[in-house]
Amino acid sequence: MSARAASFNNAQNETNQLIRDFNLLAEKLERMTNEQRFWNAAIAHELRTPVTILYGRLQGMLDGVFTPDNHQLRSLLVQVDGLKNLVEDLRVVSLEESGHLNLRLQEVNLSTEITAVVEFMKDALASTQQYVELDLVVNEVSCDPARIRQALIALLTNAIKHAVPGPIKIQTRKTQHSLILSVEDEGPGIPDTLIPDIFTAFRRSSDNDASGSGLGLAVVAAIARAHNGEASCQPTIKGGTRFEIRWPYEEK
């Protein structure tokens, strides 16, 4: 796959153009093959731990090592729930990349949807001494509410895992042609070298970072693109990070 054709000094322009086209195609195929290998390895890595735990616990119950009580069953349910979330995240990213992530667009009150997500995440935020400050000025919008809620949950989950205790600020804004939903924390920030790949699937801050699948922010970007928009992140003056989801909007 790494082989390339060499051009000829005495060849006609059409021949050298054919050689360049061939090499360009070979490079694309090599990138696709490497990306597929990376995805296969990453998915196998994400599945290995929960499947190993499930197998070990179930085998232990059959062998009498573990008592099949409510505590053990809840522990198994946690692993199953993690697998379910991983499969859903993979499905969203894969469908969006293939252009088949269908949205159910409707007119909704964005402030109501955001408030519902914050209420849902309240206990998880409190467990890390974080709380949400709302600054919502956008109400009726056109979007897929389920997908926007999914993206917001992913952003808050990311803040719970990586941000310092304190406020998480959620804002909505309108520009002339866009709607903006942002989530901002107070640190510790993201290294500049990681920002270009922050929305790429399975990219983590380090090889030792096992907090999550590495798919959450990729799902956010996929949902933004499915709305014909984009996701972005930038540092704040306070040393934190501001994530934005922006999608088209036309004033009626």
mmCIF file of C-alpha atoms in Angstrom:
data_model
loop_
_atom_site.group_PDB
_atom_site.id
_atom_site.type_symbol
_atom_site.label_atom_id
_atom_site.label_comp_id
_atom_site.label_asym_id
_atom_site.label_seq_id
_atom_site.Cartn_x
_atom_site.Cartn_y
_atom_site.Cartn_z
ATOM 1 C CA MET A 1 0.000 0.000 0.000
ATOM 2 C CA SER A 2 3.012 2.307 0.487
ATOM 3 C CA ALA A 3 4.366 1.717 -3.019
ATOM 4 C CA ARG A 4 4.300 4.692 -5.396
ATOM 5 C CA ALA A 5 4.876 5.057 -9.116
ATOM 6 C CA ALA A 6 7.833 7.167 -10.253
ATOM 7 C CA SER A 7 7.433 9.881 -12.881
ATOM 8 C CA PHE A 8 9.565 10.014 -16.025
ATOM 9 C CA ASN A 9 11.448 13.048 -17.255
ATOM 10 C CA ASN A 10 10.967 12.129 -20.905
ATOM 11 C CA ALA A 11 7.317 11.078 -20.590
ATOM 12 C CA GLN A 12 4.410 13.041 -22.040
ATOM 13 C CA ASN A 13 2.460 15.314 -19.683
ATOM 14 C CA GLU A 14 -0.551 12.964 -19.816
ATOM 15 C CA THR A 15 1.597 10.071 -18.589
ATOM 16 C CA ASN A 16 3.006 12.000 -15.651
ATOM 17 C CA GLN A 17 -0.476 13.275 -14.809
ATOM 18 C CA LEU A 18 -1.702 9.676 -14.755
ATOM 19 C CA ILE A 19 1.183 8.753 -12.442
ATOM 20 C CA ARG A 20 0.344 11.662 -10.103
ATOM 21 C CA ASP A 21 -3.323 10.634 -10.051
ATOM 22 C CA PHE A 22 -2.340 7.048 -9.311
ATOM 23 C CA ASN A 23 -0.073 8.122 -6.421
ATOM 24 C CA LEU A 24 -2.788 10.391 -5.014
ATOM 25 C CA LEU A 25 -5.258 7.502 -5.053
ATOM 26 C CA ALA A 26 -2.696 5.228 -3.392
ATOM 27 C CA GLU A 27 -2.129 7.809 -0.642
ATOM 28 C CA LYS A 28 -5.871 8.074 0.020
ATOM 29 C CA LEU A 29 -6.227 4.302 0.179
ATOM 30 C CA GLU A 30 -3.282 4.079 2.583
ATOM 31 C CA ARG A 31 -4.829 6.734 4.861
ATOM 32 C CA MET A 32 -8.192 4.946 4.798
ATOM 33 C CA THR A 33 -6.543 1.611 5.617
ATOM 34 C CA ASN A 34 -4.577 3.118 8.516
ATOM 35 C CA GLU A 35 -7.682 4.864 9.839
ATOM 36 C CA GLN A 36 -9.659 1.628 9.654
ATOM 37 C CA ARG A 37 -6.922 -0.199 11.573
ATOM 38 C CA PHE A 38 -6.915 2.552 14.190
ATOM 39 C CA TRP A 39 -10.714 2.403 14.596
ATOM 40 C CA ASN A 40 -10.696 -1.402 14.849
ATOM 41 C CA ALA A 41 -7.993 -1.302 17.517
ATOM 42 C CA ALA A 42 -9.693 1.537 19.412
ATOM 43 C CA ILE A 43 -13.100 -0.161 19.421
ATOM 44 C CA ALA A 44 -11.555 -3.441 20.559
ATOM 45 C CA HIS A 45 -9.781 -1.555 23.357
ATOM 46 C CA GLU A 46 -13.011 0.108 24.510
ATOM 47 C CA LEU A 47 -14.958 -3.161 24.482
ATOM 48 C CA ARG A 48 -12.299 -5.279 26.189
ATOM 49 C CA THR A 49 -12.658 -3.938 29.736
ATOM 50 C CA PRO A 50 -16.470 -4.070 30.177
ATOM 51 C CA VAL A 51 -16.727 -7.431 28.396
ATOM 52 C CA THR A 52 -13.932 -8.862 30.576
ATOM 53 C CA ILE A 53 -15.653 -7.603 33.729
ATOM 54 C CA LEU A 54 -19.030 -8.999 32.651
ATOM 55 C CA TYR A 55 -17.537 -12.371 31.788
ATOM 56 C CA GLY A 56 -15.550 -12.581 35.011
ATOM 57 C CA ARG A 57 -18.473 -11.641 37.254
ATOM 58 C CA LEU A 58 -20.923 -13.977 35.506
ATOM 59 C CA GLN A 59 -18.429 -16.845 35.572
ATOM 60 C CA GLY A 60 -17.803 -16.096 39.236
ATOM 61 C CA MET A 61 -21.512 -16.310 39.981
ATOM 62 C CA LEU A 62 -21.750 -19.675 38.215
ATOM 63 C CA ASP A 63 -18.723 -20.948 40.161
ATOM 64 C CA GLY A 64 -20.101 -19.701 43.470
ATOM 65 C CA VAL A 65 -17.338 -17.119 43.959
ATOM 66 C CA PHE A 66 -19.819 -14.218 43.844
ATOM 67 C CA THR A 67 -23.306 -14.177 45.306
ATOM 68 C CA PRO A 68 -25.880 -13.101 42.669
ATOM 69 C CA ASP A 69 -27.366 -10.391 44.876
ATOM 70 C CA ASN A 70 -28.594 -6.894 44.068
ATOM 71 C CA HIS A 71 -25.109 -5.408 44.534
ATOM 72 C CA GLN A 72 -23.591 -7.728 41.928
ATOM 73 C CA LEU A 73 -26.480 -7.230 39.526
ATOM 74 C CA ARG A 74 -26.209 -3.439 39.794
ATOM 75 C CA SER A 75 -22.476 -3.715 39.107
ATOM 76 C CA LEU A 76 -23.179 -5.741 35.965
ATOM 77 C CA LEU A 77 -25.864 -3.274 34.903
ATOM 78 C CA VAL A 78 -23.318 -0.447 35.083
ATOM 79 C CA GLN A 79 -21.077 -2.301 32.629
ATOM 80 C CA VAL A 80 -24.016 -3.040 30.316
ATOM 81 C CA ASP A 81 -25.040 0.625 30.434
ATOM 82 C CA GLY A 82 -21.503 1.624 29.477
ATOM 83 C CA LEU A 83 -21.583 -0.763 26.520
ATOM 84 C CA LYS A 84 -24.963 0.617 25.452
ATOM 85 C CA ASN A 85 -23.634 4.187 25.525
ATOM 86 C CA LEU A 86 -20.508 3.181 23.601
ATOM 87 C CA VAL A 87 -22.582 1.519 20.873
ATOM 88 C CA GLU A 88 -24.847 4.573 20.599
ATOM 89 C CA ASP A 89 -21.864 6.945 20.364
ATOM 90 C CA LEU A 90 -20.263 4.787 17.680
ATOM 91 C CA ARG A 91 -23.564 4.695 15.792
ATOM 92 C CA VAL A 92 -23.941 8.486 15.839
ATOM 93 C CA VAL A 93 -20.369 9.156 14.666
ATOM 94 C CA SER A 94 -20.516 6.474 11.954
ATOM 95 C CA LEU A 95 -23.919 7.565 10.631
ATOM 96 C CA GLU A 96 -22.861 11.210 10.463
ATOM 97 C CA GLU A 97 -19.627 10.384 8.648
ATOM 98 C CA SER A 98 -21.583 8.373 6.068
ATOM 99 C CA GLY A 99 -24.201 11.118 5.719
ATOM 100 C CA HIS A 100 -27.010 9.022 7.198
ATOM 101 C CA LEU A 101 -27.575 10.636 10.605
ATOM 102 C CA ASN A 102 -31.191 11.632 10.109
ATOM 103 C CA LEU A 103 -32.556 14.434 12.266
ATOM 104 C CA ARG A 104 -36.092 14.988 13.511
ATOM 105 C CA LEU A 105 -36.190 18.755 13.168
ATOM 106 C CA GLN A 106 -38.917 20.615 15.002
ATOM 107 C CA GLU A 107 -39.624 23.944 16.647
ATOM 108 C CA VAL A 108 -38.712 23.676 20.322
ATOM 109 C CA ASN A 109 -37.971 25.935 23.266
ATOM 110 C CA LEU A 110 -34.205 25.614 23.564
ATOM 111 C CA SER A 111 -34.145 27.091 27.068
ATOM 112 C CA THR A 112 -36.592 24.441 28.270
ATOM 113 C CA GLU A 113 -34.493 21.649 26.725
ATOM 114 C CA ILE A 114 -31.296 22.960 28.333
ATOM 115 C CA THR A 115 -32.935 23.355 31.737
ATOM 116 C CA ALA A 116 -34.160 19.744 31.572
ATOM 117 C CA VAL A 117 -30.630 18.483 30.854
ATOM 118 C CA VAL A 118 -29.179 20.526 33.728
ATOM 119 C CA GLU A 119 -31.761 19.068 36.111
ATOM 120 C CA PHE A 120 -30.915 15.567 34.860
ATOM 121 C CA MET A 121 -27.178 16.154 35.422
ATOM 122 C CA LYS A 122 -27.535 17.981 38.737
ATOM 123 C CA ASP A 123 -26.482 15.103 40.998
ATOM 124 C CA ALA A 124 -23.518 14.153 38.810
ATOM 125 C CA LEU A 125 -22.318 17.769 38.849
ATOM 126 C CA ALA A 126 -22.797 18.053 42.610
ATOM 127 C CA SER A 127 -20.649 14.945 43.140
ATOM 128 C CA THR A 128 -17.661 16.865 41.738
ATOM 129 C CA GLN A 129 -18.616 20.165 43.425
ATOM 130 C CA GLN A 130 -19.680 21.736 40.171
ATOM 131 C CA TYR A 131 -22.821 23.701 39.404
ATOM 132 C CA VAL A 132 -24.373 25.315 36.350
ATOM 133 C CA GLU A 133 -24.886 29.013 35.701
ATOM 134 C CA LEU A 134 -27.463 29.627 32.977
ATOM 135 C CA ASP A 135 -27.453 32.606 30.610
ATOM 136 C CA LEU A 136 -30.157 31.710 28.097
ATOM 137 C CA VAL A 137 -31.545 34.284 25.677
ATOM 138 C CA VAL A 138 -32.693 31.959 22.872
ATOM 139 C CA ASN A 139 -36.091 30.294 23.064
ATOM 140 C CA GLU A 140 -37.890 29.024 19.952
ATOM 141 C CA VAL A 141 -35.485 27.329 17.547
ATOM 142 C CA SER A 142 -35.496 24.611 14.885
ATOM 143 C CA CYS A 143 -33.399 21.578 15.802
ATOM 144 C CA ASP A 144 -33.528 17.914 16.729
ATOM 145 C CA PRO A 145 -34.108 18.303 20.477
ATOM 146 C CA ALA A 146 -33.014 14.751 21.330
ATOM 147 C CA ARG A 147 -29.679 15.227 19.546
ATOM 148 C CA ILE A 148 -29.066 18.665 21.062
ATOM 149 C CA ARG A 149 -29.754 17.222 24.518
ATOM 150 C CA GLN A 150 -27.337 14.384 23.718
ATOM 151 C CA ALA A 151 -24.626 16.869 22.712
ATOM 152 C CA LEU A 152 -25.159 18.986 25.840
ATOM 153 C CA ILE A 153 -24.992 15.907 28.086
ATOM 154 C CA ALA A 154 -21.695 14.964 26.403
ATOM 155 C CA LEU A 155 -20.268 18.452 27.039
ATOM 156 C CA LEU A 156 -21.349 18.446 30.685
ATOM 157 C CA THR A 157 -19.996 14.920 31.145
ATOM 158 C CA ASN A 158 -16.687 16.106 29.707
ATOM 159 C CA ALA A 159 -16.651 18.999 32.197
ATOM 160 C CA ILE A 160 -17.431 16.651 35.092
ATOM 161 C CA LYS A 161 -14.462 14.452 34.150
ATOM 162 C CA HIS A 162 -11.905 17.142 33.411
ATOM 163 C CA ALA A 163 -12.871 20.569 34.817
ATOM 164 C CA VAL A 164 -12.094 21.923 38.283
ATOM 165 C CA PRO A 165 -14.850 22.331 40.898
ATOM 166 C CA GLY A 166 -16.904 25.479 40.441
ATOM 167 C CA PRO A 167 -19.317 26.962 37.945
ATOM 168 C CA ILE A 168 -20.065 25.594 34.484
ATOM 169 C CA LYS A 169 -21.595 28.383 32.413
ATOM 170 C CA ILE A 170 -24.148 27.525 29.719
ATOM 171 C CA GLN A 171 -25.072 30.288 27.279
ATOM 172 C CA THR A 172 -27.275 30.638 24.229
ATOM 173 C CA ARG A 173 -26.898 33.437 21.721
ATOM 174 C CA LYS A 174 -28.147 34.484 18.286
ATOM 175 C CA THR A 175 -26.158 36.078 15.521
ATOM 176 C CA GLN A 176 -27.587 37.239 12.226
ATOM 177 C CA HIS A 177 -27.466 33.743 10.738
ATOM 178 C CA SER A 178 -26.511 31.377 13.584
ATOM 179 C CA LEU A 179 -27.609 29.959 16.898
ATOM 180 C CA ILE A 180 -24.870 29.357 19.476
ATOM 181 C CA LEU A 181 -24.986 27.030 22.459
ATOM 182 C CA SER A 182 -21.858 27.200 24.612
ATOM 183 C CA VAL A 183 -20.532 25.409 27.697
ATOM 184 C CA GLU A 184 -17.670 27.070 29.552
ATOM 185 C CA ASP A 185 -15.630 25.801 32.506
ATOM 186 C CA GLU A 186 -12.929 27.428 34.637
ATOM 187 C CA GLY A 187 -10.013 25.136 33.963
ATOM 188 C CA PRO A 188 -7.548 23.577 33.868
ATOM 189 C CA GLY A 189 -7.789 24.149 30.116
ATOM 190 C CA ILE A 190 -6.697 22.094 27.138
ATOM 191 C CA PRO A 191 -3.099 22.109 25.815
ATOM 192 C CA ASP A 192 -2.818 23.918 22.482
ATOM 193 C CA THR A 193 -1.391 20.776 20.875
ATOM 194 C CA LEU A 194 -4.577 18.829 21.605
ATOM 195 C CA ILE A 195 -7.147 21.377 20.418
ATOM 196 C CA PRO A 196 -6.904 20.514 16.669
ATOM 197 C CA ASP A 197 -7.895 16.885 17.416
ATOM 198 C CA ILE A 198 -10.234 17.519 20.356
ATOM 199 C CA PHE A 199 -13.339 16.472 18.372
ATOM 200 C CA THR A 200 -11.676 13.458 16.745
ATOM 201 C CA ALA A 201 -12.924 10.063 17.898
ATOM 202 C CA PHE A 202 -10.755 8.137 20.381
ATOM 203 C CA ARG A 203 -8.333 11.025 20.908
ATOM 204 C CA ARG A 204 -7.588 11.496 24.618
ATOM 205 C CA SER A 205 -5.367 13.872 26.553
ATOM 206 C CA SER A 206 -2.936 11.001 27.169
ATOM 207 C CA ASP A 207 -2.558 7.284 26.667
ATOM 208 C CA ASN A 208 -3.175 6.827 30.403
ATOM 209 C CA ASP A 209 -6.491 8.698 30.369
ATOM 210 C CA ALA A 210 -9.131 6.024 30.859
ATOM 211 C CA SER A 211 -11.973 8.381 31.790
ATOM 212 C CA GLY A 212 -14.453 7.594 29.054
ATOM 213 C CA SER A 213 -14.428 6.199 25.562
ATOM 214 C CA GLY A 214 -12.893 9.186 23.793
ATOM 215 C CA LEU A 215 -16.094 9.470 21.741
ATOM 216 C CA GLY A 216 -18.077 12.110 23.634
ATOM 217 C CA LEU A 217 -16.712 15.196 21.880
ATOM 218 C CA ALA A 218 -16.743 13.393 18.517
ATOM 219 C CA VAL A 219 -20.484 12.884 19.062
ATOM 220 C CA VAL A 220 -20.883 16.616 19.792
ATOM 221 C CA ALA A 221 -19.153 17.508 16.526
ATOM 222 C CA ALA A 222 -21.179 14.927 14.587
ATOM 223 C CA ILE A 223 -24.470 16.337 15.896
ATOM 224 C CA ALA A 224 -23.368 19.883 15.061
ATOM 225 C CA ARG A 225 -22.429 18.887 11.501
ATOM 226 C CA ALA A 226 -25.725 17.028 11.081
ATOM 227 C CA HIS A 227 -27.436 20.369 11.812
ATOM 228 C CA ASN A 228 -25.272 21.928 9.042
ATOM 229 C CA GLY A 229 -23.252 23.596 11.758
ATOM 230 C CA GLU A 230 -19.971 23.094 13.578
ATOM 231 C CA ALA A 231 -18.488 22.535 17.011
ATOM 232 C CA SER A 232 -15.490 24.466 18.266
ATOM 233 C CA CYS A 233 -13.449 24.992 21.403
ATOM 234 C CA GLN A 234 -11.195 27.788 22.560
ATOM 235 C CA PRO A 235 -9.434 28.821 25.767
ATOM 236 C CA THR A 236 -10.966 31.482 28.006
ATOM 237 C CA ILE A 237 -9.233 34.392 29.678
ATOM 238 C CA LYS A 238 -9.800 32.671 33.044
ATOM 239 C CA GLY A 239 -7.806 29.618 31.957
ATOM 240 C CA GLY A 240 -10.773 27.415 31.194
ATOM 241 C CA THR A 241 -12.305 26.085 27.995
ATOM 242 C CA ARG A 242 -15.351 27.222 26.056
ATOM 243 C CA PHE A 243 -17.089 24.693 23.805
ATOM 244 C CA GLU A 244 -19.571 25.958 21.228
ATOM 245 C CA ILE A 245 -22.177 24.324 19.030
ATOM 246 C CA ARG A 246 -23.260 26.624 16.220
ATOM 247 C CA TRP A 247 -25.901 25.919 13.599
ATOM 248 C CA PRO A 248 -27.688 28.024 10.944
ATOM 249 C CA TYR A 249 -30.587 30.234 11.895
ATOM 250 C CA GLU A 250 -32.733 32.647 9.925
ATOM 251 C CA GLU A 251 -34.757 35.324 11.704
ATOM 252 C CA LYS A 252 -38.453 34.990 10.854
#
